[in-house]
Tab-separated table of C-alpha atoms in Angstrom:
chain	number	residue	atom	x	y	z
G	36	UNK	CA	-5.522	-10.238	-120.611
G	37	UNK	CA	-6.703	-11.976	-117.417
G	38	UNK	CA	-5.752	-10.192	-114.230
G	39	UNK	CA	-5.816	-10.520	-110.473
G	40	UNK	CA	-8.295	-8.152	-108.841
G	41	UNK	CA	-8.239	-6.986	-105.231
G	42	UNK	CA	-10.813	-5.182	-103.107
G	43	UNK	CA	-10.935	-2.783	-101.442
G	44	UNK	CA	-8.155	-0.598	-102.794
G	45	UNK	CA	-7.872	1.157	-99.433
G	46	UNK	CA	-9.040	-0.027	-96.002
G	47	UNK	CA	-8.866	2.090	-92.862
G	48	UNK	CA	-9.468	0.233	-89.599
G	49	UNK	CA	-9.151	0.856	-85.883
G	50	UNK	CA	-6.475	-1.122	-84.060
G	51	UNK	CA	-7.882	-4.363	-82.668
G	52	UNK	CA	-10.552	-4.703	-85.336
G	53	UNK	CA	-10.777	-7.533	-87.822
G	54	UNK	CA	-10.218	-6.954	-91.532
G	55	UNK	CA	-10.799	-9.130	-94.558
G	56	UNK	CA	-8.921	-8.420	-97.759
G	57	UNK	CA	-10.368	-9.937	-100.883
G	58	UNK	CA	-8.803	-11.201	-104.082
G	59	UNK	CA	-10.047	-12.805	-107.266
G	60	UNK	CA	-7.117	-14.713	-108.781
G	61	UNK	CA	-6.771	-15.514	-112.472
G	62	UNK	CA	-9.417	-18.123	-113.136
G	63	UNK	CA	-7.340	-21.099	-114.292
G	64	UNK	CA	-4.531	-20.610	-111.777
G	65	UNK	CA	-3.835	-23.175	-109.088
G	66	UNK	CA	-1.453	-21.422	-106.688
G	67	UNK	CA	-2.394	-18.370	-104.633
G	68	UNK	CA	-0.268	-16.065	-102.532
G	69	UNK	CA	-0.381	-13.070	-100.236
G	70	UNK	CA	2.515	-10.657	-99.906
G	71	UNK	CA	2.839	-7.354	-98.129
G	72	UNK	CA	4.990	-4.265	-98.520
G	73	UNK	CA	5.475	-1.945	-95.586
G	74	UNK	CA	6.218	1.606	-96.746
G	75	UNK	CA	9.863	1.923	-97.765
G	76	UNK	CA	10.575	-1.790	-97.409
G	77	UNK	CA	10.737	-4.748	-99.773
G	78	UNK	CA	7.831	-6.956	-100.793
G	79	UNK	CA	7.587	-9.813	-98.272
G	80	UNK	CA	5.960	-13.220	-98.635
G	81	UNK	CA	3.162	-14.047	-96.214
G	82	UNK	CA	1.504	-17.274	-97.313
G	83	UNK	CA	0.943	-19.620	-100.233
G	84	UNK	CA	-2.155	-21.735	-100.836
G	85	UNK	CA	-2.664	-24.739	-103.070
G	86	UNK	CA	-5.311	-27.438	-103.293
G	87	UNK	CA	-7.365	-25.779	-100.545
G	88	UNK	CA	-4.641	-25.681	-97.962
G	89	UNK	CA	-1.691	-23.584	-96.898
G	90	UNK	CA	1.472	-24.870	-98.541
G	91	UNK	CA	3.913	-22.445	-96.937
G	92	UNK	CA	3.814	-19.496	-94.555
G	93	UNK	CA	6.349	-17.003	-93.282
G	94	UNK	CA	7.080	-16.100	-89.675
G	95	UNK	CA	4.996	-12.950	-90.225
G	96	UNK	CA	1.901	-15.107	-90.789
G	97	UNK	CA	1.099	-15.790	-87.151
G	98	UNK	CA	-2.154	-16.860	-85.481
G	99	UNK	CA	-3.863	-13.539	-86.149
G	100	UNK	CA	-3.734	-14.223	-89.912
G	101	UNK	CA	-5.830	-16.704	-91.855
G	102	UNK	CA	-6.616	-17.385	-95.500
G	103	UNK	CA	-9.599	-18.930	-97.150
G	104	UNK	CA	-10.884	-19.805	-100.567
G	105	UNK	CA	-14.612	-19.781	-99.771
G	106	UNK	CA	-15.765	-20.495	-103.332
G	107	UNK	CA	-14.262	-21.174	-106.726
G	108	UNK	CA	-13.183	-17.617	-107.362
G	109	UNK	CA	-12.347	-15.659	-104.195
G	110	UNK	CA	-9.239	-15.850	-102.032
G	111	UNK	CA	-9.291	-13.909	-98.776
G	112	UNK	CA	-6.816	-12.812	-96.130
G	113	UNK	CA	-8.212	-12.183	-92.662
G	114	UNK	CA	-6.371	-10.331	-89.923
G	115	UNK	CA	-8.186	-11.065	-86.682
G	116	UNK	CA	-7.023	-8.293	-84.374
G	117	UNK	CA	-5.111	-5.641	-86.250
G	118	UNK	CA	-2.026	-3.887	-84.898
G	119	UNK	CA	-0.429	-0.627	-85.951
G	120	UNK	CA	2.431	-2.546	-87.544
G	121	UNK	CA	-0.005	-4.327	-89.876
G	122	UNK	CA	-0.279	-1.101	-91.874
G	123	UNK	CA	1.065	-1.957	-95.323
G	124	UNK	CA	0.168	-2.674	-98.934
G	125	UNK	CA	-1.131	-6.215	-99.244
G	126	UNK	CA	-0.727	-7.904	-102.612
G	127	UNK	CA	-2.475	-11.031	-103.807
G	128	UNK	CA	-0.832	-13.130	-106.537
G	129	UNK	CA	-1.652	-16.261	-108.470
G	130	UNK	CA	0.256	-18.595	-110.764
G	131	UNK	CA	0.341	-21.999	-112.377
G	132	UNK	CA	-2.205	-23.377	-114.779
G	133	UNK	CA	-2.679	-27.079	-115.357
G	134	UNK	CA	-0.431	-27.266	-118.436
G	135	UNK	CA	2.464	-28.539	-116.366
G	136	UNK	CA	5.153	-25.945	-117.097
G	137	UNK	CA	7.060	-25.763	-113.807
G	138	UNK	CA	8.251	-22.231	-114.501
G	139	UNK	CA	5.300	-19.885	-114.666
G	140	UNK	CA	5.365	-16.376	-113.233
G	141	UNK	CA	3.187	-15.086	-110.450
G	142	UNK	CA	0.770	-12.347	-111.454
G	143	UNK	CA	-0.100	-9.689	-108.925
G	144	UNK	CA	-3.116	-7.567	-108.168
G	145	UNK	CA	-2.882	-3.826	-107.549
G	146	UNK	CA	-2.994	-4.291	-103.805
G	147	UNK	CA	-5.026	-3.137	-100.825
G	148	UNK	CA	-3.578	-0.322	-98.782
G	149	UNK	CA	-4.353	-1.171	-95.150
G	150	UNK	CA	-4.122	1.703	-92.667
G	151	UNK	CA	-4.473	0.884	-88.971
G	152	UNK	CA	-5.331	3.821	-86.708
K	127	UNK	CA	17.760	-11.632	-94.601
K	128	UNK	CA	19.108	-10.289	-97.888
K	129	UNK	CA	18.983	-13.307	-100.166
K	130	UNK	CA	18.220	-11.081	-103.158
K	131	UNK	CA	20.024	-7.763	-103.468
K	132	UNK	CA	19.672	-4.864	-105.821
K	133	UNK	CA	22.542	-2.589	-104.922
K	134	UNK	CA	21.548	0.366	-107.090
K	135	UNK	CA	18.530	2.168	-105.651
K	136	UNK	CA	18.236	4.339	-108.750
K	137	UNK	CA	19.368	4.610	-112.343
K	138	UNK	CA	18.958	7.381	-114.903
K	139	UNK	CA	19.248	6.634	-118.623
K	140	UNK	CA	18.641	8.683	-121.749
K	141	UNK	CA	15.827	7.683	-124.067
K	142	UNK	CA	17.084	5.328	-126.768
K	143	UNK	CA	20.037	4.091	-124.722
K	144	UNK	CA	20.411	0.758	-122.961
K	145	UNK	CA	19.280	0.365	-119.348
K	146	UNK	CA	21.061	-2.315	-117.337
K	147	UNK	CA	19.616	-3.306	-113.987
K	148	UNK	CA	21.529	-5.688	-111.760
K	149	UNK	CA	20.613	-8.221	-109.110
K	150	UNK	CA	22.683	-10.535	-106.912
K	151	UNK	CA	21.513	-13.495	-104.886
K	152	UNK	CA	23.028	-15.664	-102.195
K	153	UNK	CA	20.714	-18.685	-102.034
K	154	UNK	CA	22.082	-21.411	-104.317
K	155	UNK	CA	18.707	-23.197	-104.164
K	156	UNK	CA	17.033	-20.505	-106.268
K	157	UNK	CA	16.179	-21.917	-109.673
K	158	UNK	CA	13.746	-19.393	-111.150
K	159	UNK	CA	14.338	-15.671	-111.491
K	160	UNK	CA	11.891	-12.957	-112.465
K	161	UNK	CA	11.820	-9.240	-113.115
K	162	UNK	CA	8.806	-7.143	-112.227
K	163	UNK	CA	8.047	-3.526	-112.986
K	164	UNK	CA	6.030	-1.419	-110.579
K	165	UNK	CA	4.320	1.919	-110.974
K	166	UNK	CA	3.080	3.851	-107.917
K	167	UNK	CA	-0.293	2.636	-106.604
K	168	UNK	CA	-0.151	-0.490	-108.771
K	169	UNK	CA	0.958	-4.031	-108.147
K	170	UNK	CA	4.152	-5.550	-109.574
K	171	UNK	CA	3.761	-6.356	-113.275
K	172	UNK	CA	5.606	-9.384	-114.586
K	173	UNK	CA	8.179	-8.541	-117.269
K	174	UNK	CA	10.425	-11.480	-117.989
K	175	UNK	CA	11.826	-14.555	-116.290
K	176	UNK	CA	14.560	-17.140	-116.624
K	177	UNK	CA	15.029	-20.616	-115.209
K	178	UNK	CA	18.390	-21.821	-113.947
K	179	UNK	CA	18.910	-24.112	-116.932
K	180	UNK	CA	19.293	-21.089	-119.203
K	181	UNK	CA	21.687	-18.151	-119.236
K	182	UNK	CA	19.701	-15.783	-121.419
K	183	UNK	CA	16.079	-15.072	-122.203
K	184	UNK	CA	14.861	-12.395	-124.564
K	185	UNK	CA	11.432	-10.838	-125.065
K	186	UNK	CA	11.289	-7.848	-127.356
K	187	UNK	CA	13.239	-4.985	-125.821
K	188	UNK	CA	13.902	-6.941	-122.623
K	189	UNK	CA	16.683	-9.464	-122.096
K	190	UNK	CA	17.575	-11.196	-118.856
K	191	UNK	CA	21.030	-12.695	-118.343
K	192	UNK	CA	21.823	-15.231	-115.631
K	193	UNK	CA	25.334	-15.979	-114.391
K	194	UNK	CA	24.920	-18.853	-111.962
K	195	UNK	CA	28.554	-19.069	-110.946
K	196	UNK	CA	28.521	-15.414	-109.931
K	197	UNK	CA	24.958	-15.620	-108.568
K	198	UNK	CA	24.124	-12.586	-110.628
K	199	UNK	CA	21.404	-11.625	-113.047
K	200	UNK	CA	20.775	-8.534	-115.072
K	201	UNK	CA	17.943	-7.007	-117.054
K	202	UNK	CA	18.767	-5.144	-120.245
K	203	UNK	CA	16.232	-2.794	-121.783
K	204	UNK	CA	17.082	-1.542	-125.245
K	205	UNK	CA	16.131	0.942	-126.459
K	206	UNK	CA	14.901	2.579	-123.265
K	207	UNK	CA	11.672	4.561	-123.496
K	208	UNK	CA	10.156	7.179	-121.153
K	209	UNK	CA	7.330	4.735	-120.352
K	210	UNK	CA	9.937	2.393	-118.869
K	211	UNK	CA	10.371	4.778	-115.938
K	212	UNK	CA	9.288	2.733	-112.901
K	213	UNK	CA	10.681	0.681	-110.033
K	214	UNK	CA	12.089	-2.667	-111.131
K	215	UNK	CA	12.170	-5.614	-108.751
K	216	UNK	CA	14.228	-8.737	-109.095
K	217	UNK	CA	12.670	-11.851	-107.518
K	218	UNK	CA	13.649	-15.484	-107.137
K	219	UNK	CA	12.095	-18.782	-106.115
K	220	UNK	CA	13.397	-22.231	-105.226
K	221	UNK	CA	10.946	-24.453	-107.060
K	222	UNK	CA	9.519	-22.500	-109.954
K	223	UNK	CA	5.805	-21.885	-110.136
K	224	UNK	CA	4.817	-23.408	-106.834
K	225	UNK	CA	7.205	-21.532	-104.611
K	226	UNK	CA	7.198	-18.201	-102.807
K	227	UNK	CA	9.070	-15.286	-104.328
K	228	UNK	CA	11.907	-13.535	-102.517
K	229	UNK	CA	12.203	-9.945	-103.700
K	230	UNK	CA	15.031	-7.465	-103.929
K	231	UNK	CA	14.611	-3.896	-102.721
K	232	UNK	CA	14.070	-2.487	-106.201
K	233	UNK	CA	15.818	-0.070	-108.561
K	234	UNK	CA	14.084	3.115	-109.646
K	235	UNK	CA	14.698	3.660	-113.368
K	236	UNK	CA	14.271	7.129	-114.809
K	237	UNK	CA	14.377	7.393	-118.590
K	238	UNK	CA	15.015	10.970	-119.632
K	239	UNK	CA	14.291	12.655	-122.950
């Protein structure tokens, strides 16, 4: 069964450094998402991406965050200058093939654990 | 912002019995509801979903019920198996596939022998 893959599984970075989290969504999906889960808290939406542009973002997704789909397969989340509070699990998800069913589930990767020191 | 609530943080059920996990929501714009299962160190795995035009959807051992007037949904697992032990998240979106998911806080299900 097709799956969403994320790399790396764990990233340790010094505060103030830039990080790039990488995702390969399911190949025929059209909608891409990033979520995060801070330890002990619920999964929170960060950003959605469709047709090569951001379609929605949360208040968490401020100017230090950016997303990109540099080629036909990868979807990346960049955090420009990391803070301690950015430490979390970051999940990539994708959904929606071209068959037109408006109710298709999002499928998630196994996440990248980001630890900011 | 608690638009999706799972009021039971944990549930313990004997193998072979029915597990019932509950979820309440406050946003009347939600029209698509999903259940995910999560093991430690893995991402959420999609289990079953229901759109607002239905009140029941069944897939094998899993059934989701939606009560729109009460803004309540539930996941029934029958019979429960030890491999079902995981954290279960309820999630909802406003416009189906293309919309962000709002998650509940999760219910940890323990299926005992």
